[in-house]
Coordinates of C-alpha atoms in Angstrom, one line a residue:
Chain A
X163 CA -41.5 5.6 17.8
X164 CA -40.8 4.7 21.3
X165 CA -40.5 1.0 20.6
X166 CA -41.0 -1.7 18.1
X167 CA -44.7 -1.9 17.1
X168 CA -46.3 -4.9 15.6
X169 CA -49.8 -5.3 14.2
X170 CA -52.1 -7.0 14.5
X171 CA -51.5 -8.4 18.0
X172 CA -53.7 -11.3 17.2
X173 CA -54.6 -12.9 13.9
X174 CA -56.9 -15.9 13.3
X175 CA -56.7 -17.2 9.8
X176 CA -58.5 -20.1 8.0
X177 CA -56.2 -22.7 6.5
X178 CA -55.3 -21.6 3.0
X179 CA -55.8 -18.0 3.7
X180 CA -52.9 -15.4 3.1
X181 CA -51.9 -13.2 5.9
X182 CA -49.7 -10.1 6.3
X183 CA -48.0 -9.2 9.5
X184 CA -46.6 -5.6 10.0
X185 CA -43.6 -4.4 11.9
X186 CA -42.7 -0.8 12.7
X187 CA -39.2 -0.6 14.0
X188 CA -37.7 2.0 16.2
X189 CA -37.0 5.1 14.1
X190 CA -33.4 5.1 12.8
X191 CA -32.8 1.5 13.4
X192 CA -31.0 0.1 10.4
X193 CA -31.3 -3.6 11.1
X194 CA -34.6 -5.5 11.3
X195 CA -35.2 -9.2 12.2
X196 CA -38.2 -11.6 12.1
X197 CA -38.4 -14.5 14.4
X198 CA -41.0 -17.3 14.8
X199 CA -41.8 -18.6 18.2
X200 CA -43.8 -21.8 18.5
X201 CA -45.7 -22.6 21.7
X202 CA -43.3 -23.5 24.5
X203 CA -40.2 -22.9 22.3
X204 CA -37.6 -20.1 22.0
X205 CA -37.8 -17.8 19.1
X206 CA -36.3 -19.0 15.8
X207 CA -34.7 -16.7 13.3
X208 CA -36.5 -16.2 10.0
X209 CA -34.9 -13.3 8.1
X210 CA -32.7 -10.2 8.5
X211 CA -32.9 -6.8 6.8
X212 CA -30.2 -4.1 6.7
X213 CA -32.2 -1.0 5.5
X214 CA -34.2 -2.3 2.5
X215 CA -31.8 -5.1 1.7
X216 CA -32.7 -8.6 2.8
X217 CA -29.3 -10.0 3.7
X218 CA -30.4 -13.3 5.2
X219 CA -33.5 -15.3 4.6
X220 CA -32.1 -18.7 5.5
X221 CA -34.7 -19.2 8.3
X222 CA -37.8 -18.8 6.2
X223 CA -39.4 -22.3 6.4
X224 CA -40.8 -22.4 2.9
X225 CA -41.4 -20.4 -0.2
X226 CA -44.9 -19.5 1.2
X227 CA -43.1 -17.1 3.5
X228 CA -42.0 -13.7 2.1
X229 CA -40.7 -10.6 3.8
X230 CA -40.1 -7.1 2.5
X231 CA -38.9 -3.8 3.8
X232 CA -39.2 -1.6 0.7
X233 CA -38.2 1.8 2.1
X234 CA -36.0 0.6 4.8
X235 CA -38.4 1.2 7.7
X236 CA -41.7 -0.6 8.0
X237 CA -41.5 -4.4 7.3
X238 CA -44.2 -6.9 6.3
X239 CA -44.0 -10.6 6.7
X240 CA -46.4 -12.3 4.4
X241 CA -47.5 -16.0 4.6
X242 CA -49.4 -17.4 1.7
X243 CA -51.8 -20.3 1.9
X244 CA -51.4 -20.7 5.6
X245 CA -51.2 -24.1 7.2
X246 CA -51.8 -25.2 10.8
X247 CA -48.1 -25.5 11.5
X248 CA -47.7 -21.8 10.8
X249 CA -49.5 -21.1 14.1
X250 CA -47.0 -19.3 16.3
X251 CA -46.0 -15.9 17.6
X252 CA -44.1 -13.9 15.1
X253 CA -41.6 -11.4 16.7
X254 CA -40.0 -8.5 15.1
X255 CA -36.8 -6.9 16.4
X256 CA -34.7 -3.9 15.4
X257 CA -31.2 -2.6 16.2
X258 CA -28.7 0.0 15.4
X259 CA -25.6 -0.5 13.5
X260 CA -22.5 1.1 15.1
X261 CA -19.2 0.8 13.5
X262 CA -20.7 -2.2 11.4
X263 CA -21.8 -4.0 14.5
X264 CA -25.3 -4.6 15.5
X265 CA -26.1 -3.4 19.0
X266 CA -28.7 -4.8 21.3
X267 CA -32.0 -5.9 19.6
X268 CA -35.2 -4.4 20.8
X269 CA -38.2 -6.6 20.3
X270 CA -41.9 -6.0 19.6
X271 CA -44.8 -7.7 21.4
X272 CA -45.3 -10.0 18.5
X273 CA -48.3 -11.2 16.5
X274 CA -49.9 -14.4 17.6
X275 CA -51.1 -16.3 14.5
X276 CA -53.6 -19.0 14.9
X277 CA -54.5 -21.0 11.8
X278 CA -57.8 -23.0 12.0
Chain B
X60 CA -23.8 -24.6 13.7
X61 CA -24.3 -22.9 17.1
X62 CA -26.8 -24.3 19.7
X63 CA -28.1 -23.1 23.0
X64 CA -29.4 -25.4 25.7
X65 CA -31.5 -24.7 28.7
X66 CA -32.0 -27.8 30.7
X67 CA -34.5 -26.4 33.2
X68 CA -37.9 -26.1 31.8
X69 CA -39.2 -24.6 35.1
X70 CA -37.8 -23.2 38.3
X71 CA -39.3 -21.8 41.5
X72 CA -37.9 -19.4 44.0
X73 CA -39.2 -17.9 47.2
X74 CA -39.5 -14.1 47.2
X75 CA -36.2 -12.5 48.4
X76 CA -34.3 -15.6 47.8
X77 CA -31.7 -16.3 45.1
X78 CA -32.0 -18.6 42.0
X79 CA -29.7 -19.6 39.3
X80 CA -30.8 -20.4 35.8
X81 CA -28.6 -22.6 33.7
X82 CA -27.4 -22.2 30.0
X83 CA -24.9 -24.1 27.9
X84 CA -24.0 -23.4 24.4
X85 CA -21.9 -24.8 21.6
X86 CA -19.9 -22.9 19.1
X87 CA -16.5 -23.0 17.3
X88 CA -16.3 -19.3 17.2
X89 CA -14.1 -17.3 19.4
X90 CA -15.9 -14.0 19.4
X91 CA -19.5 -13.8 20.2
X92 CA -22.1 -12.3 22.6
X93 CA -24.4 -14.0 25.1
X94 CA -27.6 -12.6 26.4
X95 CA -30.4 -13.3 28.8
X96 CA -33.8 -12.1 27.8
X97 CA -37.0 -12.1 30.0
X98 CA -40.4 -12.7 28.3
X99 CA -43.4 -11.9 30.5
X100 CA -46.9 -12.8 29.4
X101 CA -47.0 -9.7 27.3
X102 CA -44.6 -11.6 25.0
X103 CA -42.2 -8.7 24.7
X104 CA -38.6 -9.8 25.0
X105 CA -36.8 -7.7 27.4
X106 CA -33.0 -7.7 27.7
X107 CA -31.8 -8.6 31.2
X108 CA -28.1 -8.8 30.7
X109 CA -25.4 -9.3 28.1
X110 CA -21.8 -10.6 28.1
X111 CA -19.2 -10.2 25.5
X112 CA -17.1 -13.4 25.0
X113 CA -13.8 -11.5 25.0
X114 CA -14.4 -10.1 28.5
X115 CA -13.3 -12.3 31.4
X116 CA -15.3 -10.3 33.9
X117 CA -18.8 -11.4 34.6
X118 CA -21.5 -9.0 33.8
X119 CA -23.7 -7.5 36.5
X120 CA -27.0 -5.5 36.3
X121 CA -28.3 -4.7 39.8
X122 CA -29.8 -7.9 41.1
X123 CA -28.8 -9.9 38.0
X124 CA -25.4 -11.4 37.4
X125 CA -23.9 -14.1 35.3
X126 CA -21.4 -16.9 35.7
X127 CA -19.6 -17.0 32.3
X128 CA -17.3 -20.0 31.9
X129 CA -16.0 -19.7 28.4
X130 CA -14.0 -23.0 28.4
X131 CA -17.0 -24.9 29.7
X132 CA -19.4 -23.0 27.4
X133 CA -21.7 -22.2 30.2
X134 CA -23.6 -19.0 30.9
X135 CA -25.8 -19.1 34.0
X136 CA -28.0 -16.2 35.3
X137 CA -28.2 -15.5 39.0
X138 CA -31.1 -13.5 40.3
X139 CA -30.7 -12.2 43.8
X140 CA -33.5 -10.9 46.1
X141 CA -36.1 -12.4 43.8
X142 CA -39.3 -10.2 43.3
X143 CA -42.8 -11.2 42.2
X144 CA -42.1 -9.1 39.0
X145 CA -39.2 -11.5 38.1
X146 CA -41.7 -14.2 37.2
X147 CA -41.4 -14.8 33.5
X148 CA -39.9 -17.0 30.8
X149 CA -36.2 -16.5 30.6
X150 CA -34.3 -17.2 27.4
X151 CA -30.6 -17.5 26.9
X152 CA -29.3 -16.4 23.6
X153 CA -26.2 -16.5 21.6
X154 CA -25.2 -14.1 18.8
X155 CA -22.1 -14.3 16.6
X156 CA -19.9 -11.2 16.4
X157 CA -19.8 -11.5 12.6
X158 CA -22.4 -12.1 9.8
X159 CA -26.0 -11.1 10.2
X160 CA -25.9 -11.1 14.0
X161 CA -29.0 -13.2 14.4
X162 CA -29.8 -14.5 17.8
X163 CA -29.9 -18.3 18.6
X164 CA -32.3 -18.9 21.5
X165 CA -32.6 -21.7 24.0
X166 CA -36.0 -23.2 24.8
X167 CA -36.4 -21.1 27.9
X168 CA -36.9 -21.6 31.6
X169 CA -40.2 -20.6 33.3
X170 CA -39.4 -18.9 36.6
X171 CA -42.1 -18.9 39.3
X172 CA -41.7 -16.6 42.3
X173 CA -43.5 -17.7 45.4
X174 CA -44.8 -15.0 47.9

């Protein structure tokens, strides 16, 4: 596609509900990142995929957060039993690997999650 | 661990004037990249400019330029001839040259452009 696409743009969840956020990276981009951006803050790293392999999940805040990219393209970030502190914008980014190096990351418009 | 600090929560500039946004960072690595991203209300992060740490020459992209001081670990963004469309949140970001290449962002500076 022309850019990184995320859906839904907005999601309201009741506390305790499970949610799934989708990211469609730029076609051919090997690397995919998820970030969490709380209100008034900069994005914080959650997890990183290279193709279908999740190489770094050090930023996932708890075991309620789970991400997958089964075929190396579309990725889903799942949050189980949502809590109010999960309210944030979730950004997805993708990039190309050139000679083993990640190039510039292209970001989607994010999903704003509000837990009520 | 690396950190990025933006000490100016908000800045204002008159249209057509010049403004400088500050950023400092901390790292023990010698090879890394620095970025400035713009985030308008649409929330999409847009790359403004990037700097490779091994390059001494400051990066320039049209009206945007940086002052990269490696020893001082400082990376400021200068916007010349400010335009109304420059109004946005600006984030400074650090990325290691090794590992997973995740970005570490500062807390951002909100830039207002006054007509």
